[in-house]
Amino acid sequence: MRIQHDVTAPPVGGGAQRVPAATTFEVLRRNRGALAGATLRVVGWGGLAGLLLTAVIFALGWPLFTHMRNERIRYHQLEDPYLHDLTGLVQVALWTLPLFLLLLGTGSAALQAACSRAVAAKPPGPSARLRPVLAVYVLRGLIVWPLPLLVAFVADRLTGLHIDTEDQVLERGSWPYTLVEVSPVPAVFVAVVLRLALTLAPAAAASGLGPRAALRCSWAVTWTRAGAVRVLALALPLAAAAAGVLRLAVQLALPLRPLVRNLLEQATGNFFAAYYAGILAPVAVGILVTAAVVLPVSCTAFAVLRGRSGDGGAVDAA
């Protein structure tokens, strides 16, 4: 085990008494060119990679769309309504979700590294901290999300509508059934608390700590009265801003839905592939716009807060 000195950003523009919000916006103003360029590169390359990945997934799932189209034609000939089964598409989406999460994590890690360099007043350039920050995202996800996913899966297996009466383990209406049915709620609450406790870990990794030391640092800082208040005061408005920007951007991008659907249906002749591509188009635009607007602010703010949080994680066990 070796001791790694904590890397703390110097005060930006006038003393440690300034509130983090003022320091954050001063860093953004002073480094607007470098951070805007980094944001455009990350969002641009991330959007292109996401588009390519989506096209590959659509190509792999094309037999499902073809089957839906053929069944729709058959049911139309029989003059019966056709309700297509989404099970296959849901399975494809779940299997490919880790690829999109990896893409999102890589872009977030790159922006966090750039913003932390700006807070530390280092010259712009390639950062060697991308891998530790990305490792922090992976470790944090493994810590936060297995519990609610496992609890939700078990609750669905025991109480879901797909269970026949003869196969039911728990009697509907009984208190064990009710407890199992609502068990995902406290599991999600625990996941949210863990996520908030590890909020500063990417910024700590970008400032020089190893992945595990960064997680411990964020945990130690957040589980104090002052640290918890500061993290909540920063995380909640940023989460609300991200949700608001995402909602607004998706709503403004809704005209893309019929445009993409009509273009793809004319090009491929497959209504269902065009239909789902039209649904995804405004969502993809909303995610990219939200990332471009919110991520630089949030990464810089967390880097500033991490720089003022003191020690709490200087021991690197890596």
PDB file of C-alpha atoms in Angstrom:
ATOM      1  CA  MET A   1       0.000   0.000   0.000  1.00  0.00           C
ATOM      2  CA  ARG A   2       1.451   3.319  -0.967  1.00  0.00           C
ATOM      3  CA  ILE A   3       0.534   6.821   0.122  1.00  0.00           C
ATOM      4  CA  GLN A   4      -0.597   9.094  -2.676  1.00  0.00           C
ATOM      5  CA  HIS A   5      -0.681  12.805  -1.965  1.00  0.00           C
ATOM      6  CA  ASP A   6      -4.031  14.374  -2.458  1.00  0.00           C
ATOM      7  CA  VAL A   7      -4.182  16.724  -5.426  1.00  0.00           C
ATOM      8  CA  THR A   8      -6.217  19.780  -4.568  1.00  0.00           C
ATOM      9  CA  ALA A   9      -7.045  22.516  -7.025  1.00  0.00           C
ATOM     10  CA  PRO A  10      -5.825  25.963  -6.135  1.00  0.00           C
ATOM     11  CA  PRO A  11      -8.396  28.638  -5.378  1.00  0.00           C
ATOM     12  CA  VAL A  12      -9.713  30.225  -8.518  1.00  0.00           C
ATOM     13  CA  GLY A  13     -10.023  33.975  -8.620  1.00  0.00           C
ATOM     14  CA  GLY A  14      -9.871  35.097  -5.075  1.00  0.00           C
ATOM     15  CA  GLY A  15      -9.782  33.092  -1.962  1.00  0.00           C
ATOM     16  CA  ALA A  16     -11.308  30.040  -0.452  1.00  0.00           C
ATOM     17  CA  GLN A  17     -14.309  31.882   0.888  1.00  0.00           C
ATOM     18  CA  ARG A  18     -16.025  32.139  -2.487  1.00  0.00           C
ATOM     19  CA  VAL A  19     -19.004  29.890  -2.981  1.00  0.00           C
ATOM     20  CA  PRO A  20     -18.502  26.918  -5.327  1.00  0.00           C
ATOM     21  CA  ALA A  21     -21.081  28.257  -7.790  1.00  0.00           C
ATOM     22  CA  ALA A  22     -19.159  31.474  -8.327  1.00  0.00           C
ATOM     23  CA  THR A  23     -15.896  29.583  -8.751  1.00  0.00           C
ATOM     24  CA  THR A  24     -17.544  27.149 -11.159  1.00  0.00           C
ATOM     25  CA  PHE A  25     -18.818  29.860 -13.465  1.00  0.00           C
ATOM     26  CA  GLU A  26     -15.511  31.725 -13.290  1.00  0.00           C
ATOM     27  CA  VAL A  27     -13.682  28.547 -14.382  1.00  0.00           C
ATOM     28  CA  LEU A  28     -16.181  28.071 -17.200  1.00  0.00           C
ATOM     29  CA  ARG A  29     -15.756  31.680 -18.286  1.00  0.00           C
ATOM     30  CA  ARG A  30     -11.962  31.663 -18.200  1.00  0.00           C
ATOM     31  CA  ASN A  31     -11.695  28.331 -20.027  1.00  0.00           C
ATOM     32  CA  ARG A  32     -14.724  28.673 -22.282  1.00  0.00           C
ATOM     33  CA  GLY A  33     -12.750  28.078 -25.460  1.00  0.00           C
ATOM     34  CA  ALA A  34     -10.969  24.943 -24.307  1.00  0.00           C
ATOM     35  CA  LEU A  35     -14.029  23.484 -22.575  1.00  0.00           C
ATOM     36  CA  ALA A  36     -16.317  24.303 -25.511  1.00  0.00           C
ATOM     37  CA  GLY A  37     -13.892  22.576 -27.857  1.00  0.00           C
ATOM     38  CA  ALA A  38     -13.640  19.532 -25.590  1.00  0.00           C
ATOM     39  CA  THR A  39     -17.427  19.384 -25.262  1.00  0.00           C
ATOM     40  CA  LEU A  40     -17.977  19.594 -29.009  1.00  0.00           C
ATOM     41  CA  ARG A  41     -15.411  16.853 -29.630  1.00  0.00           C
ATOM     42  CA  VAL A  42     -16.840  14.543 -26.989  1.00  0.00           C
ATOM     43  CA  VAL A  43     -20.489  15.092 -27.948  1.00  0.00           C
ATOM     44  CA  GLY A  44     -19.728  14.960 -31.679  1.00  0.00           C
ATOM     45  CA  TRP A  45     -17.706  11.755 -31.576  1.00  0.00           C
ATOM     46  CA  GLY A  46     -20.128  10.259 -29.037  1.00  0.00           C
ATOM     47  CA  GLY A  47     -23.076  11.057 -31.300  1.00  0.00           C
ATOM     48  CA  LEU A  48     -21.380   9.501 -34.320  1.00  0.00           C
ATOM     49  CA  ALA A  49     -20.406   6.397 -32.344  1.00  0.00           C
ATOM     50  CA  GLY A  50     -23.938   6.113 -30.954  1.00  0.00           C
ATOM     51  CA  LEU A  51     -25.430   6.458 -34.435  1.00  0.00           C
ATOM     52  CA  LEU A  52     -23.114   3.749 -35.780  1.00  0.00           C
ATOM     53  CA  LEU A  53     -23.879   1.463 -32.847  1.00  0.00           C
ATOM     54  CA  THR A  54     -27.624   1.994 -33.315  1.00  0.00           C
ATOM     55  CA  ALA A  55     -27.339   1.182 -37.026  1.00  0.00           C
ATOM     56  CA  VAL A  56     -25.490  -2.049 -36.211  1.00  0.00           C
ATOM     57  CA  ILE A  57     -28.144  -2.994 -33.654  1.00  0.00           C
ATOM     58  CA  PHE A  58     -30.933  -2.307 -36.153  1.00  0.00           C
ATOM     59  CA  ALA A  59     -29.115  -4.461 -38.706  1.00  0.00           C
ATOM     60  CA  LEU A  60     -28.774  -7.322 -36.211  1.00  0.00           C
ATOM     61  CA  GLY A  61     -32.424  -6.963 -35.212  1.00  0.00           C
ATOM     62  CA  TRP A  62     -33.680  -6.718 -38.782  1.00  0.00           C
ATOM     63  CA  PRO A  63     -35.172 -10.279 -38.733  1.00  0.00           C
ATOM     64  CA  LEU A  64     -37.443  -9.133 -35.906  1.00  0.00           C
ATOM     65  CA  PHE A  65     -38.646  -6.136 -37.915  1.00  0.00           C
ATOM     66  CA  THR A  66     -39.157  -8.356 -40.963  1.00  0.00           C
ATOM     67  CA  HIS A  67     -41.202 -10.803 -38.898  1.00  0.00           C
ATOM     68  CA  MET A  68     -43.363  -7.951 -37.589  1.00  0.00           C
ATOM     69  CA  ARG A  69     -43.933  -6.673 -41.118  1.00  0.00           C
ATOM     70  CA  ASN A  70     -44.921 -10.117 -42.411  1.00  0.00           C
ATOM     71  CA  GLU A  71     -47.264 -10.714 -39.487  1.00  0.00           C
ATOM     72  CA  ARG A  72     -48.879  -7.334 -40.020  1.00  0.00           C
ATOM     73  CA  ILE A  73     -49.517  -8.190 -43.677  1.00  0.00           C
ATOM     74  CA  ARG A  74     -50.938 -11.598 -42.730  1.00  0.00           C
ATOM     75  CA  TYR A  75     -53.242 -10.194 -40.071  1.00  0.00           C
ATOM     76  CA  HIS A  76     -54.368  -7.460 -42.472  1.00  0.00           C
ATOM     77  CA  GLN A  77     -55.354 -10.138 -44.997  1.00  0.00           C
ATOM     78  CA  LEU A  78     -57.288 -11.931 -42.261  1.00  0.00           C
ATOM     79  CA  GLU A  79     -58.902  -8.597 -41.333  1.00  0.00           C
ATOM     80  CA  ASP A  80     -57.730  -8.984 -37.737  1.00  0.00           C
ATOM     81  CA  PRO A  81     -55.903  -6.365 -35.645  1.00  0.00           C
ATOM     82  CA  TYR A  82     -52.207  -7.034 -35.172  1.00  0.00           C
ATOM     83  CA  LEU A  83     -50.545  -6.310 -31.830  1.00  0.00           C
ATOM     84  CA  HIS A  84     -46.829  -6.974 -32.262  1.00  0.00           C
ATOM     85  CA  ASP A  85     -44.794  -8.594 -29.496  1.00  0.00           C
ATOM     86  CA  LEU A  86     -41.999  -6.418 -28.095  1.00  0.00           C
ATOM     87  CA  THR A  87     -40.206  -9.207 -26.220  1.00  0.00           C
ATOM     88  CA  GLY A  88     -37.515  -9.684 -28.856  1.00  0.00           C
ATOM     89  CA  LEU A  89     -36.799  -5.973 -29.161  1.00  0.00           C
ATOM     90  CA  VAL A  90     -36.623  -5.582 -25.378  1.00  0.00           C
ATOM     91  CA  GLN A  91     -34.101  -8.397 -25.170  1.00  0.00           C
ATOM     92  CA  VAL A  92     -31.956  -6.811 -27.900  1.00  0.00           C
ATOM     93  CA  ALA A  93     -32.134  -3.460 -26.080  1.00  0.00           C
ATOM     94  CA  LEU A  94     -31.107  -5.010 -22.754  1.00  0.00           C
ATOM     95  CA  TRP A  95     -28.179  -6.902 -24.292  1.00  0.00           C
ATOM     96  CA  THR A  96     -26.874  -3.782 -26.011  1.00  0.00           C
ATOM     97  CA  LEU A  97     -27.509  -1.359 -23.139  1.00  0.00           C
ATOM     98  CA  PRO A  98     -24.014  -1.915 -21.622  1.00  0.00           C
ATOM     99  CA  LEU A  99     -22.451  -0.715 -24.898  1.00  0.00           C
ATOM    100  CA  PHE A 100     -24.360   2.573 -24.734  1.00  0.00           C
ATOM    101  CA  LEU A 101     -23.532   2.946 -21.031  1.00  0.00           C
ATOM    102  CA  LEU A 102     -19.858   2.399 -21.847  1.00  0.00           C
ATOM    103  CA  LEU A 103     -20.065   5.040 -24.564  1.00  0.00           C
ATOM    104  CA  LEU A 104     -21.759   7.500 -22.201  1.00  0.00           C
ATOM    105  CA  GLY A 105     -19.246   6.750 -19.447  1.00  0.00           C
ATOM    106  CA  THR A 106     -16.275   7.280 -21.771  1.00  0.00           C
ATOM    107  CA  GLY A 107     -17.586  10.663 -22.895  1.00  0.00           C
ATOM    108  CA  SER A 108     -18.346  11.711 -19.319  1.00  0.00           C
ATOM    109  CA  ALA A 109     -14.865  10.625 -18.203  1.00  0.00           C
ATOM    110  CA  ALA A 110     -13.238  12.653 -20.975  1.00  0.00           C
ATOM    111  CA  LEU A 111     -15.203  15.771 -20.029  1.00  0.00           C
ATOM    112  CA  GLN A 112     -14.524  15.265 -16.321  1.00  0.00           C
ATOM    113  CA  ALA A 113     -10.792  15.041 -17.017  1.00  0.00           C
ATOM    114  CA  ALA A 114     -10.899  18.232 -19.114  1.00  0.00           C
ATOM    115  CA  CYS A 115     -12.945  20.147 -16.530  1.00  0.00           C
ATOM    116  CA  SER A 116     -10.700  19.016 -13.672  1.00  0.00           C
ATOM    117  CA  ARG A 117      -7.667  20.265 -15.594  1.00  0.00           C
ATOM    118  CA  ALA A 118      -9.394  23.602 -16.032  1.00  0.00           C
ATOM    119  CA  VAL A 119     -10.197  23.834 -12.312  1.00  0.00           C
ATOM    120  CA  ALA A 120      -6.597  22.968 -11.448  1.00  0.00           C
ATOM    121  CA  ALA A 121      -5.423  25.692 -13.874  1.00  0.00           C
ATOM    122  CA  LYS A 122      -3.452  23.189 -15.937  1.00  0.00           C
ATOM    123  CA  PRO A 123      -2.847  23.831 -19.640  1.00  0.00           C
ATOM    124  CA  PRO A 124      -5.258  22.129 -22.039  1.00  0.00           C
ATOM    125  CA  GLY A 125      -4.063  18.937 -23.644  1.00  0.00           C
ATOM    126  CA  PRO A 126      -4.463  15.168 -23.556  1.00  0.00           C
ATOM    127  CA  SER A 127      -5.099  13.879 -20.056  1.00  0.00           C
ATOM    128  CA  ALA A 128      -3.742  10.645 -18.621  1.00  0.00           C
ATOM    129  CA  ARG A 129      -6.635  10.476 -16.143  1.00  0.00           C
ATOM    130  CA  LEU A 130      -9.220   9.114 -18.563  1.00  0.00           C
ATOM    131  CA  ARG A 131      -8.768   5.469 -17.590  1.00  0.00           C
ATOM    132  CA  PRO A 132      -8.994   6.026 -13.799  1.00  0.00           C
ATOM    133  CA  VAL A 133     -12.121   8.166 -14.209  1.00  0.00           C
ATOM    134  CA  LEU A 134     -13.724   5.573 -16.473  1.00  0.00           C
ATOM    135  CA  ALA A 135     -12.803   2.867 -13.945  1.00  0.00           C
ATOM    136  CA  VAL A 136     -14.550   4.908 -11.261  1.00  0.00           C
ATOM    137  CA  TYR A 137     -17.726   5.028 -13.359  1.00  0.00           C
ATOM    138  CA  VAL A 138     -17.618   1.243 -13.778  1.00  0.00           C
ATOM    139  CA  LEU A 139     -16.959   0.560 -10.092  1.00  0.00           C
ATOM    140  CA  ARG A 140     -19.625   3.029  -9.000  1.00  0.00           C
ATOM    141  CA  GLY A 141     -22.162   1.379 -11.284  1.00  0.00           C
ATOM    142  CA  LEU A 142     -21.284  -2.046  -9.863  1.00  0.00           C
ATOM    143  CA  ILE A 143     -21.778  -0.700  -6.342  1.00  0.00           C
ATOM    144  CA  VAL A 144     -24.996   1.246  -6.898  1.00  0.00           C
ATOM    145  CA  TRP A 145     -27.179  -0.667  -9.340  1.00  0.00           C
ATOM    146  CA  PRO A 146     -27.009  -4.458  -8.650  1.00  0.00           C
ATOM    147  CA  LEU A 147     -29.209  -4.220  -5.542  1.00  0.00           C
ATOM    148  CA  PRO A 148     -32.257  -2.459  -7.113  1.00  0.00           C
ATOM    149  CA  LEU A 149     -31.981  -4.554 -10.280  1.00  0.00           C
ATOM    150  CA  LEU A 150     -31.840  -7.808  -8.307  1.00  0.00           C
ATOM    151  CA  VAL A 151     -34.705  -6.802  -6.006  1.00  0.00           C
ATOM    152  CA  ALA A 152     -36.858  -5.695  -8.962  1.00  0.00           C
ATOM    153  CA  PHE A 153     -36.145  -8.981 -10.795  1.00  0.00           C
ATOM    154  CA  VAL A 154     -37.035 -11.123  -7.751  1.00  0.00           C
ATOM    155  CA  ALA A 155     -40.167  -9.085  -7.052  1.00  0.00           C
ATOM    156  CA  ASP A 156     -41.308  -9.467 -10.669  1.00  0.00           C
ATOM    157  CA  ARG A 157     -40.650 -13.224 -10.580  1.00  0.00           C
ATOM    158  CA  LEU A 158     -42.754 -13.585  -7.424  1.00  0.00           C
ATOM    159  CA  THR A 159     -45.558 -11.077  -8.015  1.00  0.00           C
ATOM    160  CA  GLY A 160     -45.607 -10.269 -11.732  1.00  0.00           C
ATOM    161  CA  LEU A 161     -48.741 -10.403 -13.863  1.00  0.00           C
ATOM    162  CA  HIS A 162     -47.159 -13.165 -15.965  1.00  0.00           C
ATOM    163  CA  ILE A 163     -47.526 -15.664 -13.104  1.00  0.00           C
ATOM    164  CA  ASP A 164     -50.471 -18.038 -13.334  1.00  0.00           C
ATOM    165  CA  THR A 165     -52.567 -18.588 -10.221  1.00  0.00           C
ATOM    166  CA  GLU A 166     -51.397 -22.182  -9.885  1.00  0.00           C
ATOM    167  CA  ASP A 167     -47.740 -21.155 -10.052  1.00  0.00           C
ATOM    168  CA  GLN A 168     -48.042 -18.359  -7.501  1.00  0.00           C
ATOM    169  CA  VAL A 169     -45.750 -18.599  -4.508  1.00  0.00           C
ATOM    170  CA  LEU A 170     -47.283 -15.676  -2.634  1.00  0.00           C
ATOM    171  CA  GLU A 171     -51.015 -15.164  -2.265  1.00  0.00           C
ATOM    172  CA  ARG A 172     -52.273 -11.939  -3.769  1.00  0.00           C
ATOM    173  CA  GLY A 173     -53.387  -9.477  -1.119  1.00  0.00           C
ATOM    174  CA  SER A 174     -51.348 -11.070   1.679  1.00  0.00           C
ATOM    175  CA  TRP A 175     -48.782  -9.020   3.570  1.00  0.00           C
ATOM    176  CA  PRO A 176     -45.785 -11.033   2.255  1.00  0.00           C
ATOM    177  CA  TYR A 177     -47.042 -10.380  -1.291  1.00  0.00           C
ATOM    178  CA  THR A 178     -47.382  -6.648  -0.565  1.00  0.00           C
ATOM    179  CA  LEU A 179     -43.915  -6.452   0.998  1.00  0.00           C
ATOM    180  CA  VAL A 180     -42.300  -8.187  -1.956  1.00  0.00           C
ATOM    181  CA  GLU A 181     -44.271  -6.053  -4.419  1.00  0.00           C
ATOM    182  CA  VAL A 182     -43.071  -2.759  -2.894  1.00  0.00           C
ATOM    183  CA  SER A 183     -39.528  -3.967  -2.108  1.00  0.00           C
ATOM    184  CA  PRO A 184     -38.007  -2.205  -5.185  1.00  0.00           C
ATOM    185  CA  VAL A 185     -38.882   1.181  -3.631  1.00  0.00           C
ATOM    186  CA  PRO A 186     -36.497   0.962  -0.640  1.00  0.00           C
ATOM    187  CA  ALA A 187     -33.896  -0.692  -2.888  1.00  0.00           C
ATOM    188  CA  VAL A 188     -34.003   2.290  -5.244  1.00  0.00           C
ATOM    189  CA  PHE A 189     -33.766   4.639  -2.254  1.00  0.00           C
ATOM    190  CA  VAL A 190     -30.617   2.850  -1.062  1.00  0.00           C
ATOM    191  CA  ALA A 191     -29.190   3.073  -4.601  1.00  0.00           C
ATOM    192  CA  VAL A 192     -29.856   6.834  -4.726  1.00  0.00           C
ATOM    193  CA  VAL A 193     -28.131   7.336  -1.355  1.00  0.00           C
ATOM    194  CA  LEU A 194     -25.118   5.316  -2.525  1.00  0.00           C
ATOM    195  CA  ARG A 195     -25.025   7.255  -5.781  1.00  0.00           C
ATOM    196  CA  LEU A 196     -25.012  10.575  -3.924  1.00  0.00           C
ATOM    197  CA  ALA A 197     -22.298   9.338  -1.556  1.00  0.00           C
ATOM    198  CA  LEU A 198     -20.069   8.510  -4.539  1.00  0.00           C
ATOM    199  CA  THR A 199     -20.844  11.637  -6.549  1.00  0.00           C
ATOM    200  CA  LEU A 200     -17.396  13.190  -6.136  1.00  0.00           C
ATOM    201  CA  ALA A 201     -15.482  10.033  -7.060  1.00  0.00           C
ATOM    202  CA  PRO A 202     -14.937  10.870 -10.787  1.00  0.00           C
ATOM    203  CA  ALA A 203     -13.618  14.329  -9.901  1.00  0.00           C
ATOM    204  CA  ALA A 204     -11.351  12.795  -7.255  1.00  0.00           C
ATOM    205  CA  ALA A 205      -9.983  10.320  -9.817  1.00  0.00           C
ATOM    206  CA  ALA A 206      -9.427  13.127 -12.314  1.00  0.00           C
ATOM    207  CA  SER A 207      -7.501  15.093  -9.666  1.00  0.00           C
ATOM    208  CA  GLY A 208      -4.950  12.311  -9.171  1.00  0.00           C
ATOM    209  CA  LEU A 209      -6.374   9.556  -6.954  1.00  0.00           C
ATOM    210  CA  GLY A 210      -6.716   5.936  -7.985  1.00  0.00           C
ATOM    211  CA  PRO A 211     -10.198   4.493  -8.637  1.00  0.00           C
ATOM    212  CA  ARG A 212     -10.696   2.848  -5.236  1.00  0.00           C
ATOM    213  CA  ALA A 213      -9.127   5.753  -3.363  1.00  0.00           C
ATOM    214  CA  ALA A 214     -11.422   8.139  -5.255  1.00  0.00           C
ATOM    215  CA  LEU A 215     -14.483   6.151  -4.189  1.00  0.00           C
ATOM    216  CA  ARG A 216     -13.321   6.163  -0.567  1.00  0.00           C
ATOM    217  CA  CYS A 217     -12.581   9.869  -0.749  1.00  0.00           C
ATOM    218  CA  SER A 218     -16.063  10.693  -2.023  1.00  0.00           C
ATOM    219  CA  TRP A 219     -17.626   8.439   0.613  1.00  0.00           C
ATOM    220  CA  ALA A 220     -15.625  10.062   3.431  1.00  0.00           C
ATOM    221  CA  VAL A 221     -16.411  13.580   2.259  1.00  0.00           C
ATOM    222  CA  THR A 222     -20.135  13.002   1.720  1.00  0.00           C
ATOM    223  CA  TRP A 223     -20.775  11.255   5.031  1.00  0.00           C
ATOM    224  CA  THR A 224     -20.188  14.433   6.985  1.00  0.00           C
ATOM    225  CA  ARG A 225     -22.793  17.034   7.766  1.00  0.00           C
ATOM    226  CA  ALA A 226     -21.142  19.785   5.734  1.00  0.00           C
ATOM    227  CA  GLY A 227     -20.184  17.436   2.904  1.00  0.00           C
ATOM    228  CA  ALA A 228     -23.667  15.969   2.579  1.00  0.00           C
ATOM    229  CA  VAL A 229     -25.258  19.423   2.477  1.00  0.00           C
ATOM    230  CA  ARG A 230     -22.817  20.626  -0.188  1.00  0.00           C
ATOM    231  CA  VAL A 231     -23.257  17.529  -2.369  1.00  0.00           C
ATOM    232  CA  LEU A 232     -27.048  17.701  -2.120  1.00  0.00           C
ATOM    233  CA  ALA A 233     -27.071  21.450  -2.773  1.00  0.00           C
ATOM    234  CA  LEU A 234     -25.069  20.814  -5.940  1.00  0.00           C
ATOM    235  CA  ALA A 235     -26.437  17.479  -7.173  1.00  0.00           C
ATOM    236  CA  LEU A 236     -30.162  18.187  -6.858  1.00  0.00           C
ATOM    237  CA  PRO A 237     -30.231  21.418  -8.941  1.00  0.00           C
ATOM    238  CA  LEU A 238     -27.976  19.829 -11.558  1.00  0.00           C
ATOM    239  CA  ALA A 239     -30.239  16.774 -11.763  1.00  0.00           C
ATOM    240  CA  ALA A 240     -33.295  19.023 -12.096  1.00  0.00           C
ATOM    241  CA  ALA A 241     -31.542  21.079 -14.792  1.00  0.00           C
ATOM    242  CA  ALA A 242     -30.575  17.928 -16.698  1.00  0.00           C
ATOM    243  CA  ALA A 243     -34.149  16.627 -16.543  1.00  0.00           C
ATOM    244  CA  GLY A 244     -35.523  19.976 -17.687  1.00  0.00           C
ATOM    245  CA  VAL A 245     -33.067  20.368 -20.565  1.00  0.00           C
ATOM    246  CA  LEU A 246     -33.695  16.782 -21.672  1.00  0.00           C
ATOM    247  CA  ARG A 247     -37.460  17.254 -21.641  1.00  0.00           C
ATOM    248  CA  LEU A 248     -37.251  20.543 -23.533  1.00  0.00           C
ATOM    249  CA  ALA A 249     -34.777  19.227 -26.115  1.00  0.00           C
ATOM    250  CA  VAL A 250     -36.852  16.098 -26.783  1.00  0.00           C
ATOM    251  CA  GLN A 251     -39.999  18.177 -27.200  1.00  0.00           C
ATOM    252  CA  LEU A 252     -38.285  20.555 -29.625  1.00  0.00           C
ATOM    253  CA  ALA A 253     -36.892  17.590 -31.590  1.00  0.00           C
ATOM    254  CA  LEU A 254     -40.267  15.838 -31.960  1.00  0.00           C
ATOM    255  CA  PRO A 255     -40.675  17.031 -35.600  1.00  0.00           C
ATOM    256  CA  LEU A 256     -37.808  14.658 -36.406  1.00  0.00           C
ATOM    257  CA  ARG A 257     -40.028  11.687 -35.590  1.00  0.00           C
ATOM    258  CA  PRO A 258     -42.284  11.715 -38.699  1.00  0.00           C
ATOM    259  CA  LEU A 259     -39.375  12.886 -40.872  1.00  0.00           C
ATOM    260  CA  VAL A 260     -37.122   9.966 -39.902  1.00  0.00           C
ATOM    261  CA  ARG A 261     -40.016   7.507 -40.035  1.00  0.00           C
ATOM    262  CA  ASN A 262     -41.076   8.528 -43.541  1.00  0.00           C
ATOM    263  CA  LEU A 263     -37.531   8.556 -44.890  1.00  0.00           C
ATOM    264  CA  LEU A 264     -36.661   5.121 -43.528  1.00  0.00           C
ATOM    265  CA  GLU A 265     -39.968   3.577 -44.518  1.00  0.00           C
ATOM    266  CA  GLN A 266     -39.508   4.774 -48.090  1.00  0.00           C
ATOM    267  CA  ALA A 267     -35.887   3.537 -48.110  1.00  0.00           C
ATOM    268  CA  THR A 268     -36.460   0.133 -46.502  1.00  0.00           C
ATOM    269  CA  GLY A 269     -40.137  -0.631 -46.936  1.00  0.00           C
ATOM    270  CA  ASN A 270     -40.305  -1.739 -43.296  1.00  0.00           C
ATOM    271  CA  PHE A 271     -42.799   0.221 -41.236  1.00  0.00           C
ATOM    272  CA  PHE A 272     -41.702  -1.121 -37.840  1.00  0.00           C
ATOM    273  CA  ALA A 273     -37.987  -0.359 -38.268  1.00  0.00           C
ATOM    274  CA  ALA A 274     -38.878   3.160 -39.402  1.00  0.00           C
ATOM    275  CA  TYR A 275     -41.376   3.535 -36.552  1.00  0.00           C
ATOM    276  CA  TYR A 276     -38.865   2.714 -33.821  1.00  0.00           C
ATOM    277  CA  ALA A 277     -36.124   4.753 -35.462  1.00  0.00           C
ATOM    278  CA  GLY A 278     -38.515   7.715 -35.447  1.00  0.00           C
ATOM    279  CA  ILE A 279     -39.148   7.195 -31.740  1.00  0.00           C
ATOM    280  CA  LEU A 280     -35.429   7.087 -30.960  1.00  0.00           C
ATOM    281  CA  ALA A 281     -34.417  10.140 -33.015  1.00  0.00           C
ATOM    282  CA  PRO A 282     -35.774  12.897 -30.693  1.00  0.00           C
ATOM    283  CA  VAL A 283     -34.507  11.013 -27.643  1.00  0.00           C
ATOM    284  CA  ALA A 284     -30.999  10.795 -29.113  1.00  0.00           C
ATOM    285  CA  VAL A 285     -31.020  14.516 -29.920  1.00  0.00           C
ATOM    286  CA  GLY A 286     -32.240  15.285 -26.399  1.00  0.00           C
ATOM    287  CA  ILE A 287     -29.454  13.231 -24.803  1.00  0.00           C
ATOM    288  CA  LEU A 288     -26.768  14.908 -26.920  1.00  0.00           C
ATOM    289  CA  VAL A 289     -28.086  18.413 -26.222  1.00  0.00           C
ATOM    290  CA  THR A 290     -28.350  17.669 -22.496  1.00  0.00           C
ATOM    291  CA  ALA A 291     -24.793  16.330 -22.442  1.00  0.00           C
ATOM    292  CA  ALA A 292     -23.475  19.404 -24.258  1.00  0.00           C
ATOM    293  CA  VAL A 293     -25.286  21.839 -21.939  1.00  0.00           C
ATOM    294  CA  VAL A 294     -25.196  20.168 -18.513  1.00  0.00           C
ATOM    295  CA  LEU A 295     -22.099  17.952 -18.432  1.00  0.00           C
ATOM    296  CA  PRO A 296     -19.478  20.752 -18.610  1.00  0.00           C
ATOM    297  CA  VAL A 297     -21.214  22.626 -15.794  1.00  0.00           C
ATOM    298  CA  SER A 298     -21.684  19.557 -13.584  1.00  0.00           C
ATOM    299  CA  CYS A 299     -18.160  18.209 -14.137  1.00  0.00           C
ATOM    300  CA  THR A 300     -16.642  21.595 -13.355  1.00  0.00           C
ATOM    301  CA  ALA A 301     -18.839  22.089 -10.291  1.00  0.00           C
ATOM    302  CA  PHE A 302     -17.960  18.682  -8.863  1.00  0.00           C
ATOM    303  CA  ALA A 303     -14.261  19.301  -9.559  1.00  0.00           C
ATOM    304  CA  VAL A 304     -14.488  22.610  -7.662  1.00  0.00           C
ATOM    305  CA  LEU A 305     -16.318  20.962  -4.758  1.00  0.00           C
ATOM    306  CA  ARG A 306     -13.797  18.129  -4.718  1.00  0.00           C
ATOM    307  CA  GLY A 307     -10.936  20.644  -4.616  1.00  0.00           C
ATOM    308  CA  ARG A 308     -12.448  22.292  -1.519  1.00  0.00           C
ATOM    309  CA  SER A 309     -13.393  19.089   0.270  1.00  0.00           C
ATOM    310  CA  GLY A 310     -10.017  18.556   1.876  1.00  0.00           C
ATOM    311  CA  ASP A 311      -8.313  15.197   2.317  1.00  0.00           C
ATOM    312  CA  GLY A 312     -10.424  12.120   2.903  1.00  0.00           C
ATOM    313  CA  GLY A 313      -8.886   9.781   0.437  1.00  0.00           C
ATOM    314  CA  ALA A 314      -5.187  10.026   0.039  1.00  0.00           C
ATOM    315  CA  VAL A 315      -4.453   6.352   0.492  1.00  0.00           C
ATOM    316  CA  ASP A 316      -4.318   4.489  -2.766  1.00  0.00           C
ATOM    317  CA  ALA A 317      -4.438   0.754  -2.502  1.00  0.00           C
ATOM    318  CA  ALA A 318      -4.004   0.231  -6.212  1.00  0.00           C
TER     319      ALA A 318
END
